[in-house]
Coordinates of C-alpha atoms in Angstrom, one line a residue:
Chain C
M1 CA -52.5 -40.1 -21.8
T2 CA -55.5 -41.6 -19.9
E3 CA -53.7 -41.7 -16.6
R4 CA -54.9 -39.1 -14.1
T5 CA -52.3 -36.6 -12.9
G6 CA -52.8 -37.7 -9.3
S7 CA -51.7 -41.2 -10.0
R8 CA -48.8 -40.1 -12.0
W9 CA -47.4 -38.2 -9.0
A10 CA -48.2 -41.1 -6.8
A11 CA -46.2 -43.4 -9.1
I12 CA -43.2 -41.0 -9.0
G13 CA -43.5 -40.9 -5.2
R14 CA -43.4 -44.7 -5.1
A15 CA -40.4 -44.8 -7.4
L16 CA -38.6 -42.3 -5.3
L17 CA -39.2 -44.2 -2.0
S18 CA -38.2 -47.5 -3.5
N19 CA -34.8 -46.0 -4.4
R20 CA -32.8 -46.5 -1.2
L21 CA -30.5 -43.5 -1.6
A22 CA -33.3 -41.1 -2.5
A23 CA -35.4 -42.3 0.4
A24 CA -32.4 -41.7 2.7
G25 CA -32.0 -38.3 1.2
I26 CA -35.7 -37.5 1.9
L27 CA -35.3 -38.7 5.5
V28 CA -32.3 -36.5 6.1
L29 CA -33.9 -33.5 4.5
T30 CA -37.1 -34.0 6.5
A31 CA -35.1 -34.2 9.7
L32 CA -33.1 -31.1 8.6
V33 CA -36.2 -29.0 7.9
V34 CA -37.8 -30.1 11.2
T35 CA -34.5 -29.2 13.0
A36 CA -34.4 -25.8 11.3
L37 CA -38.0 -25.1 12.4
V38 CA -37.7 -26.2 16.0
A39 CA -34.0 -25.2 16.5
P40 CA -34.8 -22.1 18.5
I41 CA -36.9 -24.1 20.9
V42 CA -34.8 -27.3 21.3
A43 CA -31.3 -25.8 21.1
P44 CA -29.9 -26.2 24.7
Y45 CA -28.0 -22.8 24.6
G46 CA -28.5 -19.5 22.8
I47 CA -26.5 -18.8 19.6
N48 CA -24.3 -16.3 21.3
E49 CA -24.5 -17.5 24.8
V50 CA -20.9 -17.0 26.0
D51 CA -19.5 -19.0 28.8
I52 CA -15.8 -18.1 29.3
S53 CA -15.3 -20.7 32.0
A54 CA -16.1 -23.4 29.4
R55 CA -13.9 -22.1 26.6
L56 CA -12.8 -24.8 24.0
A57 CA -14.4 -27.6 26.1
P58 CA -14.3 -31.0 24.4
P59 CA -17.6 -32.8 23.6
S60 CA -19.4 -33.8 26.9
S61 CA -22.9 -34.5 28.1
S62 CA -23.6 -30.8 28.7
H63 CA -22.0 -29.8 25.3
P64 CA -22.4 -32.8 22.9
F65 CA -20.3 -31.1 20.2
G66 CA -18.0 -29.2 22.6
T67 CA -17.6 -25.4 22.8
D68 CA -15.8 -22.8 20.8
E69 CA -13.2 -20.1 21.8
L70 CA -15.9 -18.0 23.5
G71 CA -17.4 -21.0 25.3
R72 CA -20.4 -21.0 23.0
D73 CA -22.2 -24.4 22.5
V74 CA -21.2 -25.8 19.1
F75 CA -24.2 -28.2 19.0
S76 CA -26.7 -25.3 19.4
R77 CA -24.9 -23.2 16.8
V78 CA -24.9 -26.1 14.3
L79 CA -28.6 -26.6 14.9
L80 CA -29.4 -22.9 14.5
A81 CA -27.2 -22.4 11.5
S82 CA -29.3 -24.9 9.6
R83 CA -31.9 -22.2 9.3
V84 CA -29.6 -19.9 7.5
S85 CA -28.2 -22.5 5.2
L86 CA -31.6 -23.7 4.1
Q87 CA -33.0 -20.2 3.8
V88 CA -30.1 -19.0 1.6
G89 CA -30.3 -22.2 -0.4
F90 CA -34.1 -22.0 -1.1
V91 CA -34.1 -18.3 -1.8
A92 CA -31.1 -18.4 -4.1
V93 CA -32.4 -21.3 -6.1
G94 CA -35.9 -19.7 -6.1
L95 CA -34.3 -16.6 -7.6
A96 CA -32.5 -18.6 -10.2
L97 CA -35.7 -20.5 -11.1
M98 CA -37.7 -17.2 -11.4
A99 CA -35.1 -15.7 -13.7
G100 CA -33.9 -18.8 -15.6
V101 CA -37.1 -20.6 -16.4
P102 CA -38.9 -17.6 -18.1
I103 CA -35.7 -16.8 -20.0
G104 CA -35.5 -20.4 -21.2
L105 CA -39.2 -20.6 -22.0
V106 CA -39.1 -17.4 -24.1
S107 CA -35.8 -18.2 -25.7
G108 CA -36.8 -21.7 -26.8
Y109 CA -40.3 -20.8 -27.9
R110 CA -39.5 -17.6 -29.8
G111 CA -36.2 -18.7 -31.3
G112 CA -34.6 -16.2 -33.7
W113 CA -32.7 -13.1 -32.5
V114 CA -34.5 -13.2 -29.1
D115 CA -33.1 -16.7 -28.5
T116 CA -29.6 -15.7 -29.7
L117 CA -29.5 -12.6 -27.5
L118 CA -30.7 -14.3 -24.4
M119 CA -28.6 -17.4 -24.8
R120 CA -25.4 -15.4 -25.6
T121 CA -26.0 -13.4 -22.4
M122 CA -26.4 -16.7 -20.4
D123 CA -23.1 -17.9 -22.1
V124 CA -21.3 -14.8 -20.7
L125 CA -22.5 -15.6 -17.1
F126 CA -21.5 -19.2 -17.7
S127 CA -18.0 -18.2 -18.7
F128 CA -17.0 -17.3 -15.2
P129 CA -16.0 -20.0 -12.7
A130 CA -19.1 -20.1 -10.4
I131 CA -17.4 -19.1 -7.1
L132 CA -15.4 -16.3 -8.8
L133 CA -18.6 -14.8 -10.2
A134 CA -20.3 -14.9 -6.8
I135 CA -17.2 -13.2 -5.2
A136 CA -17.2 -10.5 -7.9
I137 CA -20.9 -9.8 -7.4
L138 CA -20.4 -9.6 -3.6
A139 CA -17.5 -7.3 -4.1
V140 CA -19.9 -4.9 -5.9
L141 CA -23.0 -5.4 -3.6
G142 CA -21.0 -5.8 -0.4
P143 CA -21.0 -8.8 1.9
G144 CA -24.1 -10.1 3.6
I145 CA -26.7 -12.8 3.6
V146 CA -29.2 -11.1 1.2
N147 CA -26.5 -10.2 -1.3
A148 CA -25.2 -13.7 -1.1
M149 CA -28.6 -15.1 -2.0
V150 CA -28.7 -12.7 -5.0
A151 CA -25.1 -13.6 -6.1
I152 CA -25.8 -17.4 -5.9
G153 CA -29.1 -16.8 -7.7
V154 CA -27.4 -15.1 -10.6
V155 CA -24.7 -17.7 -10.8
Y156 CA -27.3 -20.5 -11.1
T157 CA -29.7 -18.7 -13.5
P158 CA -28.0 -19.8 -16.8
I159 CA -28.3 -23.5 -16.0
F160 CA -32.1 -23.2 -15.5
A161 CA -32.4 -21.1 -18.7
R162 CA -30.4 -23.7 -20.7
I163 CA -32.3 -26.7 -19.4
T164 CA -35.7 -25.1 -19.8
R165 CA -34.8 -24.0 -23.3
A166 CA -33.7 -27.4 -24.4
A167 CA -36.9 -29.0 -23.1
V168 CA -39.0 -26.3 -24.8
L169 CA -37.3 -26.8 -28.1
S170 CA -38.5 -30.4 -28.3
E171 CA -41.8 -29.7 -26.7
K172 CA -42.9 -26.9 -29.0
E173 CA -43.1 -29.1 -32.0
Q174 CA -45.7 -31.3 -30.3
V175 CA -49.3 -31.5 -31.7
Y176 CA -50.8 -30.1 -28.5
V177 CA -49.0 -26.8 -29.1
T178 CA -50.3 -26.6 -32.7
A179 CA -53.7 -27.5 -31.5
A180 CA -53.6 -24.7 -28.8
K181 CA -52.5 -22.3 -31.5
A182 CA -55.3 -23.4 -33.8
V183 CA -57.9 -22.6 -31.2
G184 CA -56.4 -19.1 -30.8
A185 CA -54.5 -19.4 -27.5
T186 CA -52.0 -16.6 -26.8
D187 CA -48.3 -17.4 -26.6
R188 CA -48.3 -16.6 -22.9
R189 CA -51.2 -19.0 -22.3
I190 CA -49.6 -21.7 -24.4
L191 CA -46.3 -21.4 -22.5
A192 CA -47.8 -21.2 -19.0
T193 CA -50.5 -23.8 -19.2
H194 CA -49.3 -26.2 -21.9
V195 CA -45.5 -26.1 -22.3
L196 CA -44.4 -25.4 -18.7
P197 CA -46.1 -28.5 -17.2
N198 CA -44.5 -30.7 -19.8
V199 CA -41.0 -29.4 -19.3
A200 CA -41.2 -29.5 -15.5
A201 CA -39.4 -32.8 -15.0
P202 CA -35.8 -31.6 -15.8
I203 CA -36.4 -28.4 -14.0
I204 CA -37.5 -30.2 -10.8
V205 CA -34.4 -32.4 -11.0
Q206 CA -32.1 -29.5 -11.5
T207 CA -33.8 -27.6 -8.6
S208 CA -32.8 -30.4 -6.1
L209 CA -29.2 -30.6 -7.4
S210 CA -28.9 -26.8 -7.4
L211 CA -30.0 -26.7 -3.8
A212 CA -27.0 -28.8 -3.0
F213 CA -24.6 -26.5 -4.8
A214 CA -26.3 -23.4 -3.5
I215 CA -25.7 -24.6 0.1
L216 CA -22.1 -25.4 -0.8
S217 CA -21.7 -22.0 -2.3
E218 CA -23.2 -20.2 0.7
A219 CA -20.9 -22.2 3.0
A220 CA -17.9 -21.2 0.8
L221 CA -18.9 -17.5 0.7
S222 CA -19.5 -17.4 4.5
F223 CA -16.2 -19.2 5.0
L224 CA -14.5 -16.4 3.1
G225 CA -16.3 -13.8 5.2
L226 CA -18.5 -12.6 2.3
G227 CA -21.8 -14.4 3.2
V228 CA -23.5 -14.6 6.6
Q229 CA -22.2 -11.9 9.0
P230 CA -21.8 -12.1 12.8
P231 CA -23.7 -12.6 15.0
D232 CA -25.7 -15.0 12.9
P233 CA -24.1 -18.5 12.9
A234 CA -23.4 -20.2 9.6
W235 CA -21.7 -23.5 9.0
G236 CA -19.2 -21.9 6.7
R237 CA -18.3 -19.2 9.1
M238 CA -18.0 -21.7 12.0
L239 CA -15.4 -23.5 9.9
A240 CA -13.5 -20.3 9.3
E241 CA -13.5 -19.6 13.0
A242 CA -12.4 -23.2 13.8
R243 CA -9.2 -22.8 11.6
G244 CA -7.6 -20.8 14.4
F245 CA -8.2 -23.5 17.0
L246 CA -7.7 -26.7 15.0
A247 CA -5.0 -28.1 17.3
E248 CA -6.8 -27.3 20.6
A249 CA -10.5 -27.8 19.6
P250 CA -10.9 -29.9 16.4
W251 CA -14.6 -30.4 17.2
M252 CA -15.2 -26.8 16.3
G253 CA -14.4 -27.7 12.7
V254 CA -15.6 -31.3 12.5
F255 CA -19.3 -30.8 13.3
P256 CA -20.3 -27.9 11.1
G257 CA -18.5 -29.7 8.2
L258 CA -20.4 -32.9 8.8
A259 CA -23.7 -30.9 8.8
I260 CA -22.7 -29.4 5.3
V261 CA -21.8 -32.9 4.0
A262 CA -25.0 -34.5 5.2
T263 CA -27.2 -31.7 3.7
V264 CA -25.4 -31.6 0.4
M265 CA -25.4 -35.4 0.1
A266 CA -29.1 -35.6 0.9
F267 CA -30.0 -33.1 -1.9
N268 CA -27.7 -34.9 -4.3
F269 CA -29.3 -38.3 -3.5
L270 CA -32.8 -36.8 -3.9
G271 CA -31.8 -35.1 -7.2
D272 CA -30.4 -38.4 -8.6
G273 CA -33.5 -40.3 -7.4
L274 CA -35.8 -37.7 -8.9
R275 CA -33.9 -37.9 -12.2
D276 CA -34.4 -41.7 -12.3
A277 CA -38.1 -41.4 -11.4
L278 CA -39.0 -38.4 -13.6
D279 CA -36.6 -38.2 -16.5
P280 CA -34.2 -41.1 -17.0
R281 CA -32.5 -39.5 -20.0
Q282 CA -31.3 -36.6 -18.1
R283 CA -27.6 -36.1 -17.1
S284 CA -26.6 -36.8 -13.6
V285 CA -25.5 -34.7 -10.7
I286 CA -21.9 -34.9 -11.6
E287 CA -22.4 -33.5 -15.1
S288 CA -24.2 -30.4 -13.8
R289 CA -21.4 -30.0 -11.3
M290 CA -18.7 -29.9 -14.0
G291 CA -18.7 -26.2 -14.4
R292 CA -18.6 -25.5 -10.7
Chain N
M1 CA -13.4 -28.3 -39.9
T2 CA -12.4 -24.7 -40.8
R3 CA -16.0 -23.6 -40.7
Y4 CA -16.5 -25.2 -37.3
L5 CA -13.3 -23.7 -36.0
L6 CA -14.3 -20.3 -37.1
R7 CA -17.8 -20.6 -35.6
R8 CA -16.6 -21.9 -32.2
G9 CA -13.8 -19.3 -32.3
G10 CA -16.3 -16.6 -33.0
Q11 CA -18.6 -17.7 -30.2
T12 CA -15.7 -17.6 -27.8
L13 CA -14.7 -14.2 -28.9
L14 CA -18.2 -13.0 -28.4
A15 CA -18.4 -14.5 -24.9
L16 CA -15.0 -12.9 -24.1
L17 CA -16.4 -9.5 -25.2
G18 CA -19.4 -10.0 -23.0
V19 CA -17.1 -11.0 -20.1
S20 CA -15.1 -7.9 -20.7
V21 CA -18.2 -5.7 -20.5
V22 CA -19.3 -7.4 -17.2
V23 CA -15.8 -7.0 -15.7
F24 CA -15.5 -3.4 -16.8
A25 CA -19.0 -2.7 -15.3
L26 CA -17.7 -4.1 -12.0
I27 CA -15.6 -1.1 -11.2
H28 CA -18.3 1.3 -12.2
L29 CA -21.0 -0.3 -10.2
V30 CA -19.0 -0.3 -7.0
P31 CA -20.6 2.0 -4.4
G32 CA -18.1 4.7 -3.5
D33 CA -15.6 6.6 -5.6
P34 CA -12.6 4.5 -6.6
V35 CA -10.3 7.5 -6.6
R36 CA -11.3 8.3 -3.1
I37 CA -10.7 4.7 -2.1
A38 CA -7.3 4.8 -3.8
L39 CA -6.3 8.0 -2.1
G40 CA -7.5 6.9 1.3
T41 CA -6.4 9.4 4.0
R42 CA -4.1 11.3 1.6
F43 CA -7.1 13.1 0.2
D44 CA -6.9 16.7 -1.1
P45 CA -8.9 18.2 -4.0
E46 CA -5.9 18.8 -6.2
T47 CA -4.4 15.3 -6.1
Y48 CA -8.0 14.0 -6.4
E49 CA -8.6 15.8 -9.7
A50 CA -5.1 14.9 -11.0
L51 CA -5.5 11.2 -10.2
R52 CA -9.1 11.2 -11.6
R53 CA -7.7 12.5 -14.9
R54 CA -4.7 10.2 -14.9
M55 CA -7.0 7.2 -14.4
G56 CA -9.2 8.6 -17.2
L57 CA -12.3 8.7 -15.1
D58 CA -13.3 12.1 -16.4
R59 CA -14.0 10.7 -19.9
P60 CA -17.3 9.2 -21.1
L61 CA -18.0 5.6 -20.1
T62 CA -17.8 4.1 -23.7
V63 CA -14.5 5.8 -24.3
Q64 CA -13.2 4.5 -21.0
Y65 CA -14.4 1.0 -21.9
L66 CA -12.8 1.0 -25.3
S67 CA -9.5 2.3 -24.1
W68 CA -9.5 -0.1 -21.2
L69 CA -10.3 -3.0 -23.6
A70 CA -7.6 -1.9 -26.1
D71 CA -5.1 -1.8 -23.2
A72 CA -6.2 -5.2 -21.9
V73 CA -5.8 -6.8 -25.3
R74 CA -2.2 -5.5 -25.3
G75 CA -1.7 -7.0 -21.8
D76 CA -2.0 -3.8 -19.9
L77 CA -4.6 -4.3 -17.1
G78 CA -3.9 -1.0 -15.3
V79 CA -2.3 -0.4 -12.0
S80 CA -3.2 -1.6 -8.5
F81 CA -5.0 1.0 -6.4
R82 CA -3.2 -0.1 -3.3
T83 CA 0.4 -0.9 -4.3
G84 CA 0.7 1.1 -7.5
R85 CA 2.2 -2.0 -9.3
P86 CA 1.0 -3.1 -12.7
V87 CA -1.8 -5.7 -12.5
T88 CA -0.3 -7.8 -15.2
E89 CA 2.9 -8.1 -13.1
L90 CA 0.9 -9.2 -10.1
L91 CA -0.9 -11.8 -12.2
L92 CA 2.3 -13.2 -13.7
E93 CA 3.8 -13.4 -10.3
R94 CA 1.0 -15.7 -9.1
L95 CA 0.6 -17.8 -12.3
P96 CA 3.2 -20.4 -11.4
A97 CA 1.5 -21.3 -8.1
T98 CA -1.9 -21.6 -9.8
F99 CA -0.6 -23.7 -12.6
T100 CA 1.3 -25.9 -10.3
L101 CA -1.7 -26.6 -8.1
A102 CA -4.0 -27.1 -11.1
A103 CA -1.5 -29.6 -12.7
A104 CA -0.9 -31.5 -9.5
A105 CA -4.6 -31.7 -8.7
L106 CA -5.4 -32.9 -12.2
T107 CA -2.7 -35.6 -11.8
V108 CA -4.2 -36.7 -8.5
A109 CA -7.7 -36.8 -10.1
L110 CA -6.5 -38.8 -13.1
V111 CA -4.4 -41.3 -11.1
V112 CA -7.3 -42.0 -8.8
A113 CA -10.2 -41.9 -11.2
V114 CA -9.0 -43.6 -14.4
P115 CA -7.8 -46.9 -13.0
L116 CA -10.7 -47.1 -10.5
G117 CA -13.3 -46.1 -13.1
I118 CA -12.1 -48.8 -15.5
L119 CA -11.9 -51.4 -12.8
A120 CA -15.4 -50.6 -11.5
A121 CA -16.8 -50.8 -15.0
L122 CA -15.1 -54.1 -15.8
R123 CA -16.2 -55.6 -12.5
H124 CA -19.7 -54.0 -12.8
G125 CA -21.8 -54.9 -9.7
S126 CA -18.9 -56.2 -7.7
L127 CA -17.8 -55.0 -4.2
V128 CA -15.0 -52.9 -5.8
D129 CA -17.6 -51.1 -8.0
Y130 CA -20.0 -50.6 -5.1
V131 CA -17.3 -49.2 -2.7
A132 CA -15.8 -46.9 -5.3
T133 CA -19.2 -45.6 -6.4
V134 CA -20.2 -44.8 -2.8
A135 CA -16.8 -43.1 -2.2
S136 CA -17.2 -40.9 -5.2
Q137 CA -20.7 -39.9 -4.1
I138 CA -19.2 -38.9 -0.8
G139 CA -16.3 -37.1 -2.6
I140 CA -18.7 -35.0 -4.6
S141 CA -20.7 -33.9 -1.5
I142 CA -17.7 -33.0 0.7
P143 CA -16.9 -29.3 0.4
D144 CA -13.2 -29.0 -0.4
F145 CA -12.7 -26.3 2.2
W146 CA -13.8 -28.8 4.9
S147 CA -11.8 -31.8 3.6
G148 CA -8.8 -29.4 3.4
I149 CA -9.1 -28.4 7.0
M150 CA -9.5 -32.1 8.0
Y151 CA -6.3 -33.0 6.1
I152 CA -4.4 -30.3 7.9
L153 CA -5.8 -31.5 11.2
L154 CA -4.8 -35.1 10.5
F155 CA -1.6 -34.9 8.4
S156 CA -0.1 -31.7 9.8
L157 CA -1.3 -31.2 13.3
T158 CA -1.8 -34.7 14.5
L159 CA 0.7 -36.8 12.5
G160 CA 3.1 -34.0 11.7
W161 CA 3.9 -35.4 8.3
L162 CA 3.3 -32.4 6.1
P163 CA 3.4 -28.6 6.5
P164 CA -0.1 -27.2 7.1
S165 CA 0.2 -24.3 4.6
G166 CA 2.4 -22.1 2.5
Y167 CA 4.3 -22.4 -0.8
V168 CA 8.0 -23.0 -1.7
S169 CA 9.3 -22.6 -5.2
F170 CA 10.7 -25.7 -6.8
A171 CA 14.0 -24.0 -7.7
E172 CA 14.5 -23.0 -4.0
D173 CA 13.8 -26.4 -2.4
P174 CA 12.3 -29.3 -4.4
W175 CA 11.4 -31.3 -1.3
G176 CA 9.8 -28.3 0.4
W177 CA 7.9 -27.6 -2.8
L178 CA 6.5 -31.1 -3.0
S179 CA 5.6 -31.4 0.7
H180 CA 3.7 -28.1 0.5
L181 CA 1.9 -29.2 -2.6
I182 CA 0.6 -32.6 -1.5
L183 CA -2.3 -31.5 0.8
P184 CA -3.8 -28.8 -1.4
A185 CA -3.4 -31.0 -4.5
C186 CA -5.2 -33.9 -2.8
T187 CA -7.9 -31.6 -1.5
V188 CA -8.8 -30.3 -4.9
G189 CA -7.8 -33.5 -6.9
L190 CA -10.0 -35.9 -4.9
V191 CA -13.1 -33.8 -5.6
S192 CA -12.3 -33.6 -9.3
G193 CA -11.4 -37.3 -9.2
S194 CA -14.8 -38.2 -7.7
I195 CA -16.5 -36.4 -10.6
L196 CA -14.1 -37.9 -13.2
F197 CA -14.5 -41.4 -11.8
R198 CA -18.2 -41.5 -12.5
F199 CA -17.6 -40.4 -16.1
V200 CA -14.8 -43.0 -16.7
R201 CA -17.0 -45.7 -15.2
S202 CA -20.1 -44.8 -17.3
A203 CA -18.1 -44.3 -20.5
V204 CA -16.4 -47.7 -20.2
L205 CA -19.7 -49.4 -19.3
E206 CA -21.3 -47.9 -22.3
A207 CA -18.5 -49.0 -24.6
M208 CA -18.7 -52.5 -23.1
N209 CA -22.3 -52.9 -24.2
R210 CA -21.6 -52.2 -27.8
D211 CA -22.1 -54.7 -30.6
Y212 CA -18.4 -54.6 -31.6
V213 CA -17.4 -55.7 -28.2
R214 CA -19.7 -58.7 -28.4
T215 CA -18.2 -59.4 -31.8
A216 CA -14.7 -59.1 -30.4
F217 CA -15.5 -61.6 -27.7
A218 CA -17.2 -63.9 -30.2
K219 CA -14.1 -64.1 -32.4
G220 CA -12.3 -65.4 -29.3
L221 CA -10.3 -62.4 -28.0
S222 CA -9.4 -62.5 -24.4
R223 CA -10.9 -60.1 -21.9
W224 CA -7.7 -58.1 -21.7
Q225 CA -7.5 -57.8 -25.5
V226 CA -11.1 -56.7 -25.8
T227 CA -10.6 -54.1 -23.1
V228 CA -7.4 -52.6 -24.4
G229 CA -8.2 -52.9 -28.1
H230 CA -11.9 -52.1 -28.3
V231 CA -13.4 -50.7 -25.1
L232 CA -10.8 -48.2 -24.0
P233 CA -10.2 -46.5 -27.4
N234 CA -13.9 -45.7 -27.6
A235 CA -14.4 -44.8 -24.0
W236 CA -11.7 -42.2 -23.7
I237 CA -13.3 -39.6 -26.0
P238 CA -16.0 -38.4 -23.5
I239 CA -13.4 -38.6 -20.8
V240 CA -11.2 -36.1 -22.5
T241 CA -14.1 -33.6 -22.4
V242 CA -14.5 -33.9 -18.7
V243 CA -10.8 -33.7 -18.0
G244 CA -10.7 -30.4 -20.0
L245 CA -13.7 -29.0 -18.2
Q246 CA -12.1 -29.9 -14.9
L247 CA -8.9 -28.2 -15.9
G248 CA -10.8 -25.1 -16.7
F249 CA -12.3 -25.2 -13.3
L250 CA -9.0 -26.0 -11.5
L251 CA -7.4 -22.9 -13.2
G252 CA -10.1 -20.6 -12.0
G253 CA -12.2 -21.8 -9.2
V254 CA -10.1 -23.0 -6.3
V255 CA -10.3 -19.7 -4.3
V256 CA -11.2 -21.3 -1.0
V257 CA -8.6 -24.0 -1.1
E258 CA -5.9 -21.4 -1.9
V259 CA -7.1 -19.4 1.2
I260 CA -6.9 -22.5 3.5
F261 CA -3.4 -23.5 2.4
A262 CA -2.1 -19.9 2.1
W263 CA -1.4 -20.8 -1.5
P264 CA -0.2 -17.7 -3.4
G265 CA -2.4 -18.2 -6.5
L266 CA -4.8 -16.2 -8.5
G267 CA -7.9 -17.1 -6.6
R268 CA -6.4 -15.7 -3.4
L269 CA -5.3 -12.6 -5.3
A270 CA -8.9 -12.0 -6.3
L271 CA -10.1 -12.4 -2.7
L272 CA -7.4 -10.1 -1.3
A273 CA -8.4 -7.6 -3.9
V274 CA -12.1 -7.8 -2.7
Q275 CA -11.0 -7.3 0.9
D276 CA -8.7 -4.4 0.0
R277 CA -11.3 -2.9 -2.4
D278 CA -8.5 -2.9 -5.0
F279 CA -10.8 -3.0 -8.0
T280 CA -8.3 -2.9 -10.8
V281 CA -6.7 -6.0 -9.4
L282 CA -10.0 -7.7 -9.1
Q283 CA -11.0 -6.7 -12.6
G284 CA -7.7 -8.0 -14.0
T285 CA -7.8 -11.3 -12.2
V286 CA -11.5 -12.0 -13.0
L287 CA -10.9 -11.1 -16.6
Y288 CA -7.9 -13.3 -16.9
L289 CA -9.5 -16.3 -15.2
A290 CA -12.7 -16.1 -17.2
A291 CA -10.7 -15.8 -20.4
T292 CA -8.6 -18.9 -19.4
F293 CA -11.8 -20.8 -18.6
L294 CA -13.3 -19.9 -22.1
L295 CA -10.1 -20.8 -24.0
V296 CA -9.7 -24.1 -22.2
N297 CA -13.3 -24.9 -23.1
L298 CA -12.7 -23.9 -26.7
L299 CA -9.6 -26.1 -26.9
V300 CA -11.6 -29.1 -25.4
D301 CA -14.3 -28.7 -28.1
L302 CA -11.7 -28.5 -30.9
L303 CA -9.9 -31.5 -29.5
Y304 CA -13.1 -33.4 -29.2
A305 CA -14.0 -32.7 -32.8
R306 CA -10.6 -33.8 -33.8
L307 CA -10.8 -37.1 -31.8
D308 CA -14.3 -38.1 -32.7
P309 CA -14.7 -38.4 -36.5
R310 CA -18.5 -38.5 -36.0
V311 CA -18.7 -35.0 -34.7
R312 CA -20.2 -32.8 -37.4
Y313 CA -18.3 -29.6 -38.0
D314 CA -21.2 -27.5 -39.2

């Protein structure tokens, strides 16, 4: 390949931006990250600023998304909750990457009994419906935001291990690996500096898609009372609280849900776009969602 | 075929064994003493020791695991800490609700996804294709626990057409059974349908681009004849796989929707067990659901091998 790495990434960037859905995804995600960063400054009210006189008030100019049963501003809470969702999503997927990618690299590169042992272990984790495994892990660790990150991370580890392993299997037969071996490079060096960059594409795509599912999982766990705990706001918890007031204050449930939908859709669009730009052969978002 | 069957069966058994180890470890990793939790306020040293012995917790871990596994294989999953009732009995009690919801949701998914997927593929690039594809993209991104709440808001609280939650058995009141089933079934089924739609569409599209389809057109068959005679028979094999995988998910992963609709299924049982710290029930439910998930996947693979003569068995 004579092309410089810089121009390769520039080409991928151009391909992404020319894909309308992916560009929309990037736009929404940028807005979301900025919102999460500036939320404490721009939110008109505090997270737990109670105003009993304005209980269950419908959307108005002073409360654009209305207020909840304690008179708290739903708009401010939705803004501030974006921090938690993004944080849980990034940390959980980061954990899954840090565990899954090395497992996949070693498994695919070594082969033999190491491969069998690691992959059968991943199969066991894959045998549980995702949300059930997360619930079971939280039953042991106890509810909470950190434990939710760990639980989601464990649930999404096998998919990274499998994808990495599959990519390594085809990559390790390439001439450049033989060449690196011939000049005496260690296995660790071959994996880190030669194989990993070449199997990065499917991993990057899966990262974006997994972020969408991780945010959905966090919302589900928080909805069930196992994730983010009071007084921190989380979109899932806000939905759970809204259930009791659906008839009087539907806005309590509508806006946090819309925030989840927008975020998840943006990550899905970005993931699909990345797949088209980086790795057209790879399976799409829906396939990786099959074993939810 | 026999070799393939044995190999896939062996893999499933191995995974099941792994699952059983994880599930068994659950109860022993829990912080706090399960006996103390079970006794609650009725604690005194003598009952404590007696219960500990009766639950077999004084024996070495491997012995406990093996005897637990032997019992589980015979269908004995122990006794609930809270209610003292056999776990198997609790599971059996909730199976009908779970199966009903899974079957109804799958029906919704199939009824929506198969005709729309075929139509979108046949009219590739048309308005129908575009609208259906965007709708499925939205369907995939909407959390089912939110759409469920929105359905309740619209169809129960605002329009008053359907009950917001609960479960009625068919034998008791067929109409009540159906009216309670519609909202949860649509909540779960439309998500599955969105996933399924994209598979049906791409499977049909792929089959349409094959040489034999061109040949069929060339020999003068009508569009209808080509679709029914050549495209669909080849497109439905990958679809079967997705349907099977979705079924596996529906049988085990709809915890949140069961909670929203107060549906007395297995997912809700697992969640109640977590809240009550009733770990034998949690163990039993998780083991049962993971086993079902694995077996459905095994069946799908075998069915796939049977349907597609090109699949190599070894």
